[in-house]
Structures are given as C-alpha cells and as structure tokens.
Coordinates of C-alpha atoms in Angstrom, one line a residue:
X20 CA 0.0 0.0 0.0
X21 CA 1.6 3.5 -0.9
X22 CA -0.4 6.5 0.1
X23 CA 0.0 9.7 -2.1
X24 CA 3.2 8.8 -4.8
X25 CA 4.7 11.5 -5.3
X26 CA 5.6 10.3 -9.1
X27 CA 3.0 7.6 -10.4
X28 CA 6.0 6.4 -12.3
X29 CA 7.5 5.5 -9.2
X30 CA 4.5 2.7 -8.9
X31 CA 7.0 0.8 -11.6
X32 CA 10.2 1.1 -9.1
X33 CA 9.5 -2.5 -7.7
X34 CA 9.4 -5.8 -9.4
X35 CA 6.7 -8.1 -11.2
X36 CA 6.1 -9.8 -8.1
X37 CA 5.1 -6.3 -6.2
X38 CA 1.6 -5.0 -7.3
X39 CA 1.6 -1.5 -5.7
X40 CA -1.9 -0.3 -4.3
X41 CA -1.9 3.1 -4.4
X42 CA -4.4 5.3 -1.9
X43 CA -4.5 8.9 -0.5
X44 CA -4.1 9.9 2.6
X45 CA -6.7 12.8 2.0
X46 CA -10.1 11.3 3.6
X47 CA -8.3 11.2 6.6
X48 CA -7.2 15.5 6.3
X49 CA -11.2 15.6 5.2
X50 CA -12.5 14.2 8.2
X51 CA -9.7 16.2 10.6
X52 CA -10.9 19.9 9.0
X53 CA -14.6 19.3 8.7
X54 CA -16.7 21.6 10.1
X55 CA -13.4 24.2 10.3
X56 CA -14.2 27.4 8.0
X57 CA -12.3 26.2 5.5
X58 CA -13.5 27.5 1.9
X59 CA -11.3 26.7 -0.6
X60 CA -8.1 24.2 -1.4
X61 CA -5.3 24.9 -3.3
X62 CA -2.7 23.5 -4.8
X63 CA 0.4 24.6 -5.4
X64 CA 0.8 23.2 -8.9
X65 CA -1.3 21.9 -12.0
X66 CA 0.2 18.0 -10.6
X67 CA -1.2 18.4 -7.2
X68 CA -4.5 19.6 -8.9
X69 CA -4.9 16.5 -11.0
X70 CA -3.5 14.0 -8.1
X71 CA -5.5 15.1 -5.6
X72 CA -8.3 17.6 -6.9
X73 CA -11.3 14.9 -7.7
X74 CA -10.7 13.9 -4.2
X75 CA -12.2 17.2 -2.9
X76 CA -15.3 17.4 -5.5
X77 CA -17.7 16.4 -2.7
X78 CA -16.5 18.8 -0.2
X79 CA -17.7 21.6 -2.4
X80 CA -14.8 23.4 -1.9
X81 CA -13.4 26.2 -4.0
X82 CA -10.5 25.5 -6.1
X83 CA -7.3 27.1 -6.7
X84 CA -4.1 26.0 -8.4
X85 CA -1.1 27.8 -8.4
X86 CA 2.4 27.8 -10.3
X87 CA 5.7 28.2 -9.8
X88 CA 8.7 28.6 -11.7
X89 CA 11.9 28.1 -10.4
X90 CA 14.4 30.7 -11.1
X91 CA 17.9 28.7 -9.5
X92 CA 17.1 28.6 -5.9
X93 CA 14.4 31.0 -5.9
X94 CA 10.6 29.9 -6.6
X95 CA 8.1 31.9 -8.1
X96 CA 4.4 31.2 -7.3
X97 CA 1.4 33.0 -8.7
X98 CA -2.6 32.3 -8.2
X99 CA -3.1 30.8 -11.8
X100 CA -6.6 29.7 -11.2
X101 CA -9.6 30.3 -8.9
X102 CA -9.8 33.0 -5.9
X103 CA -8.7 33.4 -2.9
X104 CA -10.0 36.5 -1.7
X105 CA -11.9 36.3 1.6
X106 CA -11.5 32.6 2.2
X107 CA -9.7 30.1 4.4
X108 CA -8.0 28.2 2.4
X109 CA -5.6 24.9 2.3
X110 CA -2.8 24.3 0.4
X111 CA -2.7 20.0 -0.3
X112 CA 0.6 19.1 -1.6
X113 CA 1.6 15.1 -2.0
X114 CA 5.3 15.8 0.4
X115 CA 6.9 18.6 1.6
X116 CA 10.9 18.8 2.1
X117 CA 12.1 22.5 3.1
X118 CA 8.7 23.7 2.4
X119 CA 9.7 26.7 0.2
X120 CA 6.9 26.2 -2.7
X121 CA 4.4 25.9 -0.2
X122 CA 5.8 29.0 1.9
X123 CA 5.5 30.8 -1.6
X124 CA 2.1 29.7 -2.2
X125 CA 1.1 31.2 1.2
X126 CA 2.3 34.9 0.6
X127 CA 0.8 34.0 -3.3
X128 CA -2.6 33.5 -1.8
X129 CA -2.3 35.9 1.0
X130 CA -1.8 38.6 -1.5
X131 CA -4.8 37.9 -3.2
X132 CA -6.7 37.9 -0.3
X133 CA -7.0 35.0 1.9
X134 CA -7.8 35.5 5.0
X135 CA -6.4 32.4 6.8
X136 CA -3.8 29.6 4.7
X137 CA -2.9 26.5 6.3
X138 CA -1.4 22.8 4.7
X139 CA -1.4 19.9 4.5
X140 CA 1.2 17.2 3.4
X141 CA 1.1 13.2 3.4
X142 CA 4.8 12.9 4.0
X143 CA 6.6 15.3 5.9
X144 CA 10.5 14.9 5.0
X145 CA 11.6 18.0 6.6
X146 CA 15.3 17.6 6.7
X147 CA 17.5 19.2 9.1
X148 CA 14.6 19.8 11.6
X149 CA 13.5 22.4 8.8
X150 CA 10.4 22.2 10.4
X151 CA 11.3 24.8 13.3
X152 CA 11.0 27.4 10.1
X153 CA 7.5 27.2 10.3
X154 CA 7.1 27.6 14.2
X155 CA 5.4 30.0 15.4
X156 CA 6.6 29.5 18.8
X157 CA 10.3 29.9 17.6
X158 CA 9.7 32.9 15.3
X159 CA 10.5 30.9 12.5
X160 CA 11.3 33.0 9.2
X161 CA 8.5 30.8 7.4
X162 CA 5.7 31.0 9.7
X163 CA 3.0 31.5 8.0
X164 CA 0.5 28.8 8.5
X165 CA -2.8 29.2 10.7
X166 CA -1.9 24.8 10.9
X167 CA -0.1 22.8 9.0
X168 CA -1.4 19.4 8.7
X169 CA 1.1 16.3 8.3
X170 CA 0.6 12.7 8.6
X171 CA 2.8 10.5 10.5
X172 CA 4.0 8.6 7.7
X173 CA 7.4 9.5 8.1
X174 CA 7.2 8.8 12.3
X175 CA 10.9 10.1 12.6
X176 CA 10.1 13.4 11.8
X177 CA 6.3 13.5 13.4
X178 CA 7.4 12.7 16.7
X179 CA 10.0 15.9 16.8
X180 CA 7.3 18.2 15.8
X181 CA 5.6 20.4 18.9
X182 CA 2.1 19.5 19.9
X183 CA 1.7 23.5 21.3
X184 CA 2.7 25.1 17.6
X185 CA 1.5 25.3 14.3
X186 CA 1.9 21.4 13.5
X187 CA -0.8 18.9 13.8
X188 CA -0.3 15.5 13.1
X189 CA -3.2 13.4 11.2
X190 CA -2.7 9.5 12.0
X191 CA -2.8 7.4 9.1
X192 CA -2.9 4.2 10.9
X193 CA -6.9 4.2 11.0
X194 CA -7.4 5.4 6.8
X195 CA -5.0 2.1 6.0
X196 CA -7.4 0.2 8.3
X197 CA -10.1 1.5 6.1
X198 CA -8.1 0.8 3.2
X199 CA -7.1 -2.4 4.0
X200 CA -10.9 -3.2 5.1
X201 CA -12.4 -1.9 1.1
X202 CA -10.0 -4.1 -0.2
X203 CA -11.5 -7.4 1.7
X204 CA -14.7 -5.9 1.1
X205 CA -14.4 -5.8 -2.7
X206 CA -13.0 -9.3 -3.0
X207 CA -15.9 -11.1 -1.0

C-alpha cells in the first residue's frame, strides 16, 4: 500500500512480483478539517491539482491551483486559477521537504486575499529539523501557516514536531485500516 506517490511512475520502481496499491491519505485530512471554516483548497501546482483535486469534489470546496517557476534557488508562485480573496483556504501538496513552494504559495494566496492559509502534506520529510521554520513559537522565518497538517508517515520526523505550535499530526494508521478493510470488502 503507498499513500500519495509523489511520481506515479514511481509505482514501476518495484518488481513483477510487487503490485503496488496506491491510496490517499486525504479522507483522513477531510474528516480532521470538517466543520473548520475552511473554503477553498489549493494547490500549489497543476500535478497536485490533478493527483488530488477529484478527491475534494464532494466537499464543495473552491478551487485554486497555483504555479511556480523556479528561477535557481528562488521559486516563483502565482494564483493561476480560482480566488482566494476572503476565504480560508488549504494548500494540499503530496510531500513537503524545506517547504519553500508551499511558503511561496502562502504569501501568493495571501496577496490575493485569503484570510487564513494552512497545509497539508502526506509525507513530511523535513530535513535538518527544517520544520522549526515554520514555528510560530520559535519565530520561524517561514511562519505562516494558521496549521499545517502532516501525517505520521514519516514517524521520525512526526514525533520531533511540537504539539503546542503550528503542526498537527493526522494519524494514518486508522485510513490504512479502512483501506485495508475496502479491499476485503471488494473481494468477498
């Protein structure tokens, strides 16, 4: 079972005897921000949008895609489709690693008038304790975030995060139960 591949070609890494099962992590983040305010999900590119954007359809919420281009190190992200103005909105991205596209896509959205941005991620990498950028707490130079959802996928990283900041882990432990249940269901 892979949640949330961050390449689909990636399915075709292991052998003929491996069939992967691929599966989001994003009923879980659906059932975590229900009832929250929030109006609208973005996404910080037109591959996040197709990955994950049918799996908001029922939610009714707006959608927004951004776009970056990279110029060497520096990312430049505009609002490319839908609006932000006057809603909370979440940025859904497949992994996050220093966290610079979604930083990017904050202060995009934020310009255009959000009124809240949070975001959520399936895998967490953060290298180098990057995370502590986003802290509020520790008046981190990328704390921007109202929350920033992650799952606990990569546990070595989720259990360094602070429980009284910005971060909220969503345990994925009960969606692969569910997962793992469909499947039994479907071959009965």
């Amino acid at each position: 079972m892979m949640y949330d591949l961050h390449t689909l070609q990636n399915r075709f890494y292991f052998h003929g005897t491996s069939i992967a099962s691929l599966h989001s992590a994003v009923p879980s983040l659906l059932s975590r921000i229900a009832g929250l305010g929030i109006e609208a999900v973005a996404f910080p590119d037109e591959g996040s949008s197709k990955r994950f954007g049918k799996l908001f359809d029922r939610a009714n919420f707006s959608r927004i895609v951004c776009g970056k281009v990279r110029d060497g190190s520096k990312r430049i992200v505009t609002v490319q489709d839908g609006d932000p103005n006057g809603k909370e909105v979440i940025i859904v991205d497949d992994l996050v690693q220093t966290g610079g596209t979604l930083y990017e896509c904050a202060l995009a959205l934020k310009a255009k008038g959000a009124v809240r941005v949070s975001a959520f991620v399936t895998h967490a990498v953060f290298p180098n304790n990057c995370w502590k950028d986003f802290c509020v707490n520790l008046n981190g130079p990328k704390a921007i975030f109202h929350k920033f959802y992650v799952t606990n996928s990569i546990p070595t990283v989720t259990y360094n995060l602070p429980e009284d900041d910005v971060f909220e882990v969503v345990d994925l432990l009960p969606q692969i139960i569910s997962d793992l249940d469909m499947g039994g269901s479907e071959r009965r």
